[in-house]
Amino acid sequence: MNSENFTLSERIVSTSYIRQGSQARRSHEQLIRHLLEQGKCPEEGWSESTIELFLHELAVMDSNNFLGNCGVGEREGRVVSSLVARRHYRLIHGIGRSGDIAAIQPKAAGSSLLNKLTNSVVLDILKRTGVRSVVSCFVVPMATGMSLTLCFLTLRHRRPKAQYIIWPRIDQKSCFKAMITAGFEPVVVENILEGDELRTDLEAVEHKIKDLGAESILCVHSTTSCFAPRVPDRLEELASLCAKYNIPHIVNNAYGVQSSKCMHLIEQGARVGRIDAFVQSLDKNFMVPVGGAIIAGFDEAFIQEISKMYPGRASASPSLDVLITLLSLGASGYKKLLSERKEIYFFLAQELKSLASAHGERLLHTPHNPISLAMSLDGLQADSDKAVTQLGSMLFTRQVSGARVVPLGKEQTISGHTFHGFMSHSEIYPCPYLNAASAVGITQEDVRLCIKRLDKCLKTLRKELNVAKSSSPVRANELRFQGTCSFTSLVLFPLL
Amino acid sequence: MNSENFTLSERIVSTSYIRQGSQARRSHEQLIRHLLEQGKCPEEGWSESTIELFLHELAVMDSNNFLGNCGVGEREGRVVSSLVARRHYRLIHGIGRSGDIAAIQPKAAGSSLLNKLTNSVVLDILKRTGVRSVVSCFVVPMATGMSLTLCFLTLRHRRPKAQYIIWPRIDQKSCFKAMITAGFEPVVVENILEGDELRTDLEAVEHKIKDLGAESILCVHSTTSCFAPRVPDRLEELASLCAKYNIPHIVNNAYGVQSSKCMHLIEQGARVGRIDAFVQSLDKNFMVPVGGAIIAGFDEAFIQEISKMYPGRASASPSLDVLITLLSLGASGYKKLLSERKEIYFFLAQELKSLASAHGERLLHTPHNPISLAMSLDGLQADSDKAVTQLGSMLFTRQVSGARVVPLGKEQTISGHTFHGFMSHSEIYPCPYLNAASAVGITQEDVRLCIKRLDKCLKTLRKELNVAKSSSPVRANELRFQGTCSFTSLVLFPLL
Amino acid sequence: MNSENFTLSERIVSTSYIRQGSQARRSHEQLIRHLLEQGKCPEEGWSESTIELFLHELAVMDSNNFLGNCGVGEREGRVVSSLVARRHYRLIHGIGRSGDIAAIQPKAAGSSLLNKLTNSVVLDILKRTGVRSVVSCFVVPMATGMSLTLCFLTLRHRRPKAQYIIWPRIDQKSCFKAMITAGFEPVVVENILEGDELRTDLEAVEHKIKDLGAESILCVHSTTSCFAPRVPDRLEELASLCAKYNIPHIVNNAYGVQSSKCMHLIEQGARVGRIDAFVQSLDKNFMVPVGGAIIAGFDEAFIQEISKMYPGRASASPSLDVLITLLSLGASGYKKLLSERKEIYFFLAQELKSLASAHGERLLHTPHNPISLAMSLDGLQADSDKAVTQLGSMLFTRQVSGARVVPLGKEQTISGHTFHGFMSHSEIYPCPYLNAASAVGITQEDVRLCIKRLDKCLKTLRKELNVAKSSSPVRANELRFQGTCSFTSLVLFPLL
Amino acid sequence: MNSENFTLSERIVSTSYIRQGSQARRSHEQLIRHLLEQGKCPEEGWSESTIELFLHELAVMDSNNFLGNCGVGEREGRVVSSLVARRHYRLIHGIGRSGDIAAIQPKAAGSSLLNKLTNSVVLDILKRTGVRSVVSCFVVPMATGMSLTLCFLTLRHRRPKAQYIIWPRIDQKSCFKAMITAGFEPVVVENILEGDELRTDLEAVEHKIKDLGAESILCVHSTTSCFAPRVPDRLEELASLCAKYNIPHIVNNAYGVQSSKCMHLIEQGARVGRIDAFVQSLDKNFMVPVGGAIIAGFDEAFIQEISKMYPGRASASPSLDVLITLLSLGASGYKKLLSERKEIYFFLAQELKSLASAHGERLLHTPHNPISLAMSLDGLQADSDKAVTQLGSMLFTRQVSGARVVPLGKEQTISGHTFHGFMSHSEIYPCPYLNAASAVGITQEDVRLCIKRLDKCLKTLRKELNVAKSSSPVRANELRFQGTCSFTSLVLFPLL
């Protein structure tokens, strides 16, 4: 309420109480002022009450909520379902304009403010989590993969002759498709096995650059966060190569914001060499629903160029989710989540190690991967081809989600390219294994339950295998029907 | 509640009342059954109560809501803010998988069901609104422009040598950028002036095809819904040309679902010639927040190919919005909205006509445009260059949104291409004008207020112009400062 | 947002757009100003957006929402469930103080404002609906019956020797219990049959007064809204009697606000005689959830005395509901609902009349009852004692709610007093009948469905009765088991 | 969804995923089954998802949500505002029937179930918190005071000749008014000073009983939870006296559920003597909004008699709040809250003790009061009459809520009875003091802030007093105007 309304209220309820109420309102306004002034994530999280008040304030600034508005255009922010209006806090106009997803909308001052503030708060968080020299970023309501595609499409205009993208192999479909969709030819560089870890083959990368010629290469497309035993790419060295050969460098930092190691790699890469943009998922890093990504970089002009490539207005939903989330956590709340994640990573490693040795397996030694862990499954593979995938299906049925089993020797063809040893990031990985990750938001209880159920599954599987071995071959064939999942789901499962 | 729980309830509350309650529940289940069975938009709308019950049911089927789930993956649908969880009805996993935006997610049976049903219900609506032979479609959480880009990127793989897109001119930035972003060269075909209308120059199109060679042309990119005095492209003839020369044809049907004429054009085009895909906006046709589009077509395989080009999972938010909206309206409710829109189109035309003649202007005769109307502004242009744009800014300030003024002779360069007479879809349009549209959701009150305010603005402007004319030239120059909007907003305004 | 924050916003989003947004905000503030200034129901309803903004503003004024509050009392408005906090808009402190339910709470300026405004808006509505000279009222979160009890308890302190309450009979349990609970002895005055109508026996009332002595009588307790064929009491005459003998007069106006006739009776009664307080239900008159009542009167001091009798703080929930409802309807919206109700009353009367004559029954002639109607059931009674109650149970099973069947000769003892012909408000009513009412919020569809189902039930029943008659007496006895409701529910049903 | 709908879903999304979803649904149903079967508070809290699913299920069982319902009654659960419908989860019919607030409603099976389950869950909690032999209880949407009134009114019918209520003094207005409102004469028994504590004067009670004659006494009205230095009444002894003289005994256990001591007293009292009913607040014990109470007892018939005294249906809002809260906490969550409260009680005591000694005051020794503490304010009183009340107002302004200052020698007349030394529960208490309480939901941060601010206030006040003393008497008089609160609020404050 404005001061006039407070004064009127004093006539109804006693002056001193209303004044206290009005002071209390001011403390909410104060928080909003800081946000508007500094464009940074507040140190302490806001209460739901402040957040909703703020969103209400934004909404009344959009023309669809003007009390006296009349609309005769083709896009007036009309909403017919009140369920829908309500769940978007009546912020209907989305973000951006036809020319630029980061632009301001005349019809929607509130939504425009939301968009600008979100990008600004997110930039602050990228700085705080380790990429201190990041200069610009924006939230885009697309998957990480599609956002990478947008980056590649933008680079095309700068490098019209380029047709290749150099890509240290990572077995995740959308990364690969991001390049295919943009119309480029991925040049897959196999990883090197160092101990248990799979790491970037820098020599092979440089070799390819020389081979193909720098001008025919659109960019190097590297990856930080990934499933063990692969580890983040050697970003510093790749960035140096890119600088040396004057080749753009796009980093897929999918869920790397949650790890200080991944963020440090990016900061270092940009410092010593060249990184043009790095892309990260909203949902995997900020515990919001699937659907958004952040495109960030060190050169404001280039990041703006990307934002101007998106034709049309876009959904404000992912921006709204991440803004609500960061305001409610505050920078300190988010940091706390990250440090809990780190602690649980060590707890998970320890528990997996014990479990592995109890079953005659071992925890693979992958110290460079700060999030994902892998435990060998040699014993299962020895007995039966199907046992490894069956373990996956058993875990799925027992509500262990996210544990991923990787059998040996899978082949998969994606858009014409055949990957040998698919899922393992390598044609030559020596053993099958199971992945588990400590991602932001995980709890000790998650780990405890997972270990308990995994232990049970391994025991059950062992028993079944022994029975199968000691009986007729027919029974062994039937093994796969003993789970509650059909074979179809087994096939689908590993590609989660 | 299941039957066991109903039986238990009978011990607490009398049997006959509980039985009636359980019967009542069944009537909600019945509605859900019809939806699942037929995959069509229900004839009558559902109550909010049924919709929310249904969404709750979907949510409990997703793994993030399993009571006993433990997650050790990097993407577990965890949400830290309860405001965020609630506004998405706890449906967190988005839609699709890394390989295909229309695919089913093992972790999220409920979200997968939502995605499939939405696409199915939307397909039903496309059929009911006129494109009876449409075969397949899917909702994608991207702007219409970006969705067109995705179509073009998909076609690239079918036509690797093509570099041109033939495009009958329409002055809307995102349509143009959709082609640029995809990496193609738009071949702009100027429109022909027929009476007041701007229509497709079919000869010029065929000429260009012959000129460039069919195999170098990615596709023809045509448009239905547009601002008068441009009218929908001659789809039948274009489709026939495409068939004749074996060139793909992509239709931008941005807000055409709401018009039986636009839908009829597409149906006819596909019947007599070739249309590969047609793309429409969710927000403009279904009164939901900005952010989604529908990609539809007549060949299931091609539509699937497009859906497989989106790398990564995507936001379910636009799908959820349109599903809620269509379930709450029902097919009959949606039809009612469309017929109201049509009636108000005639009302708006009549009112504009009267107003125009009162001010010495006229309503342009554009019978082929079923949504947008234009009224000449010859009088203003005669007096001053600035007067036309000032009218736009005056309307904006008076909360008339969507009324668009188009001055003569504007030039605009977009991605290297210069448009003469920008905003008017033509280099030669003879008069400046003002647009108003009757789009779905418009009310009679909108029209009445708009006409009233427009009348006032025109009178005020006339008076100011007269004063300016009769006084020193300095005053005339200052004219633009008399409105409350700065010049910056005047410049921004026409590009709305 | 305050002006400082708007200024900061102008640095982020363009000045002119933010200014327009800030103007838009002012129009919401303007509505709130009118409410605070005048304390009246706004003529036009508010949008949900304004209502929620207002409630948010109230909530931040309560100490439980102060950002820096620390609480060391036993009642601090703490809420542990966010579902609960949210559904009360974080207004937790209830209304009133230990000494007075209408008092202001130091800890809760916002809730206090809510309470005061609700009472003020409701008072305005009572005036507008016909009791123009009402002086004071307050909302109390108790049933109408319990609110009457509170009035009687208050009167006790004014008339310590009184032990009787004179009460023209109305067969509704809670009215009777209201007197019993307050510790008084109801003096039941039987109604007179005039035509089909049951009306107040004024002579009997005066006789009782003389008989018992005015000072031994606490008050006359009269009723407006009631089930036909009873009609509203002769308030003018009763009020005159009360004035003459100096006896307080409390009117049960349960659902009478919706009828201009009932309100007129109260206005007239107060004008020509004496009415101390009149009590009405919130849910029945304002379409809100069950649980609140309004106690109103013509002497501010007496109404305050009642409000000071409620020991303790009380739920703000009914106040909040009625305030939201009246703000969203506006005075004009509420009036519209009332005039629709009236129209449907005539429609219902007509339909019932036709139906009655088709079944050899008749619509009872009760022109003084503006809400409830009755149709005779002579035919059913003639055939079987059970048939009338079975009709009730059949209607219940067929989801016709609120239709009430009244058999002949029922006896019921409540708190020691035996009512002959219970439910019919009379010991001598000549025929059984069925009630239907046109209450606020009823739709034409309700009437149509009711008539259709009632017609079917009567036909089915007639057929069953004919079969029963023509077969053995055993079958006739079993009749009652043919419905889906058990006998228990039959017995319960008539007391709805 | 029912099994048929799950089967249909399997055709859309793969069988194994749907089956897992359906199993997940079953785990929610399982929780509901336990609740229905046992009627007890679940040990572990439910997720919001389960709670909302359950409330949805209840709502669809109420006739106002039947899809095919037609209503022709005067109370059909119609709701015109969707904001209102939503906030009540569409449970509109309230609880109870005209004859009995605990009765089942034919029109509202879901609301009836809610009501029964709430009473059952609350009974379970009363047992678990210490009154193991409690037999029956019900939630009533009225203040504790009004609920006590209802108990007294019920007793009147059992003891028609009684006119007195014996009441060991407690200075809380609503307790006193509860008796006045019911129409009885409170017989105030002054407390005895034992050390710092004020305790029940048993001899005086027995003396009064003999004096007045047992049959003229309606009941003894005792109190557990109260502000220190008063302590809970000697319930065992009072209960024995009541048994001995055959006098009913009603206990005001306002916020005593949170203290095992208070609950133990009631259990013991009922075991060794007579307790007819004990009444407790919902908001103060269960962290829900103000507005409800629980009436409980050891004789089912008597508790039912009370529930049958409430004339009319009542608001379900408090029942809904407490049910949601207890389901979301679970018994273990509630117990955890209580043990935290107890810990913070000791922390608060320690902190107050330190603070007191630093200011030359002392923490009063009141070991029998488990919730409230008192610190002497001798120093302030010595200097100025106003200083004590000014401290109260200073704390209020500094957002310390609930800290209550008690000056010496206040007089207050309530309903004709004059209390000397009002607020201190005694005519003779030797020193002024300040109260602070550790009530359920309090945090360590509350205590820390309170102590810090209190310290500051005491220092400021001391300084002002010294200045005042050393200057002219005029300045001393003006002291009260130096705070931001007006004198009016000072007067209001102490009666909080």
mmCIF file of N, CA and C in Angstrom, chain B residues 27, chain C residues 398-400 446 449 453, chain D residues 63 65-71:
data_model
loop_
_atom_site.group_PDB
_atom_site.id
_atom_site.type_symbol
_atom_site.label_atom_id
_atom_site.label_comp_id
_atom_site.label_asym_id
_atom_site.label_seq_id
_atom_site.Cartn_x
_atom_site.Cartn_y
_atom_site.Cartn_z
ATOM 1 N N SER B 27 -17.202 -40.799 -11.555
ATOM 2 C CA SER B 27 -17.537 -39.950 -12.707
ATOM 3 C C SER B 27 -16.330 -39.108 -13.151
ATOM 4 N N ARG C 398 -30.085 -40.064 -6.562
ATOM 5 C CA ARG C 398 -29.957 -39.532 -7.929
ATOM 6 C C ARG C 398 -29.319 -38.146 -7.957
ATOM 7 N N GLN C 399 -28.637 -37.803 -6.887
ATOM 8 C CA GLN C 399 -27.890 -36.536 -6.819
ATOM 9 C C GLN C 399 -28.763 -35.287 -6.980
ATOM 10 N N VAL C 400 -30.012 -35.404 -6.485
ATOM 11 C CA VAL C 400 -30.812 -34.188 -6.319
ATOM 12 C C VAL C 400 -30.642 -33.788 -4.864
ATOM 13 N N ASP C 446 -29.903 -26.438 -12.714
ATOM 14 C CA ASP C 446 -30.297 -27.118 -11.475
ATOM 15 C C ASP C 446 -31.777 -27.450 -11.510
ATOM 16 N N LEU C 449 -32.675 -30.175 -14.246
ATOM 17 C CA LEU C 449 -32.285 -31.529 -13.838
ATOM 18 C C LEU C 449 -33.175 -32.033 -12.706
ATOM 19 N N ARG C 453 -35.477 -35.392 -12.908
ATOM 20 C CA ARG C 453 -35.237 -36.545 -12.046
ATOM 21 C C ARG C 453 -36.426 -36.790 -11.130
ATOM 22 N N SER D 63 -21.120 -33.449 -2.069
ATOM 23 C CA SER D 63 -22.099 -33.280 -3.145
ATOM 24 C C SER D 63 -21.854 -32.026 -3.978
ATOM 25 N N ASN D 65 -19.273 -31.097 -5.195
ATOM 26 C CA ASN D 65 -18.313 -31.425 -6.248
ATOM 27 C C ASN D 65 -18.775 -32.570 -7.150
ATOM 28 N N PHE D 66 -19.987 -33.082 -6.922
ATOM 29 C CA PHE D 66 -20.492 -34.129 -7.811
ATOM 30 C C PHE D 66 -20.653 -33.525 -9.195
ATOM 31 N N LEU D 67 -20.212 -34.257 -10.203
ATOM 32 C CA LEU D 67 -20.296 -33.686 -11.548
ATOM 33 C C LEU D 67 -21.737 -33.574 -12.016
ATOM 34 N N GLY D 68 -22.620 -34.467 -11.517
ATOM 35 C CA GLY D 68 -23.993 -34.435 -12.013
ATOM 36 C C GLY D 68 -24.996 -33.929 -11.000
ATOM 37 N N ASN D 69 -24.515 -33.268 -9.966
ATOM 38 C CA ASN D 69 -25.424 -32.851 -8.903
ATOM 39 C C ASN D 69 -26.339 -31.711 -9.351
ATOM 40 N N CYS D 70 -27.602 -31.735 -8.869
ATOM 41 C CA CYS D 70 -28.409 -30.524 -8.993
ATOM 42 C C CYS D 70 -28.938 -30.188 -7.618
ATOM 43 N N GLY D 71 -28.863 -28.921 -7.258
ATOM 44 C CA GLY D 71 -29.212 -28.534 -5.900
ATOM 45 C C GLY D 71 -30.425 -27.623 -5.862
#
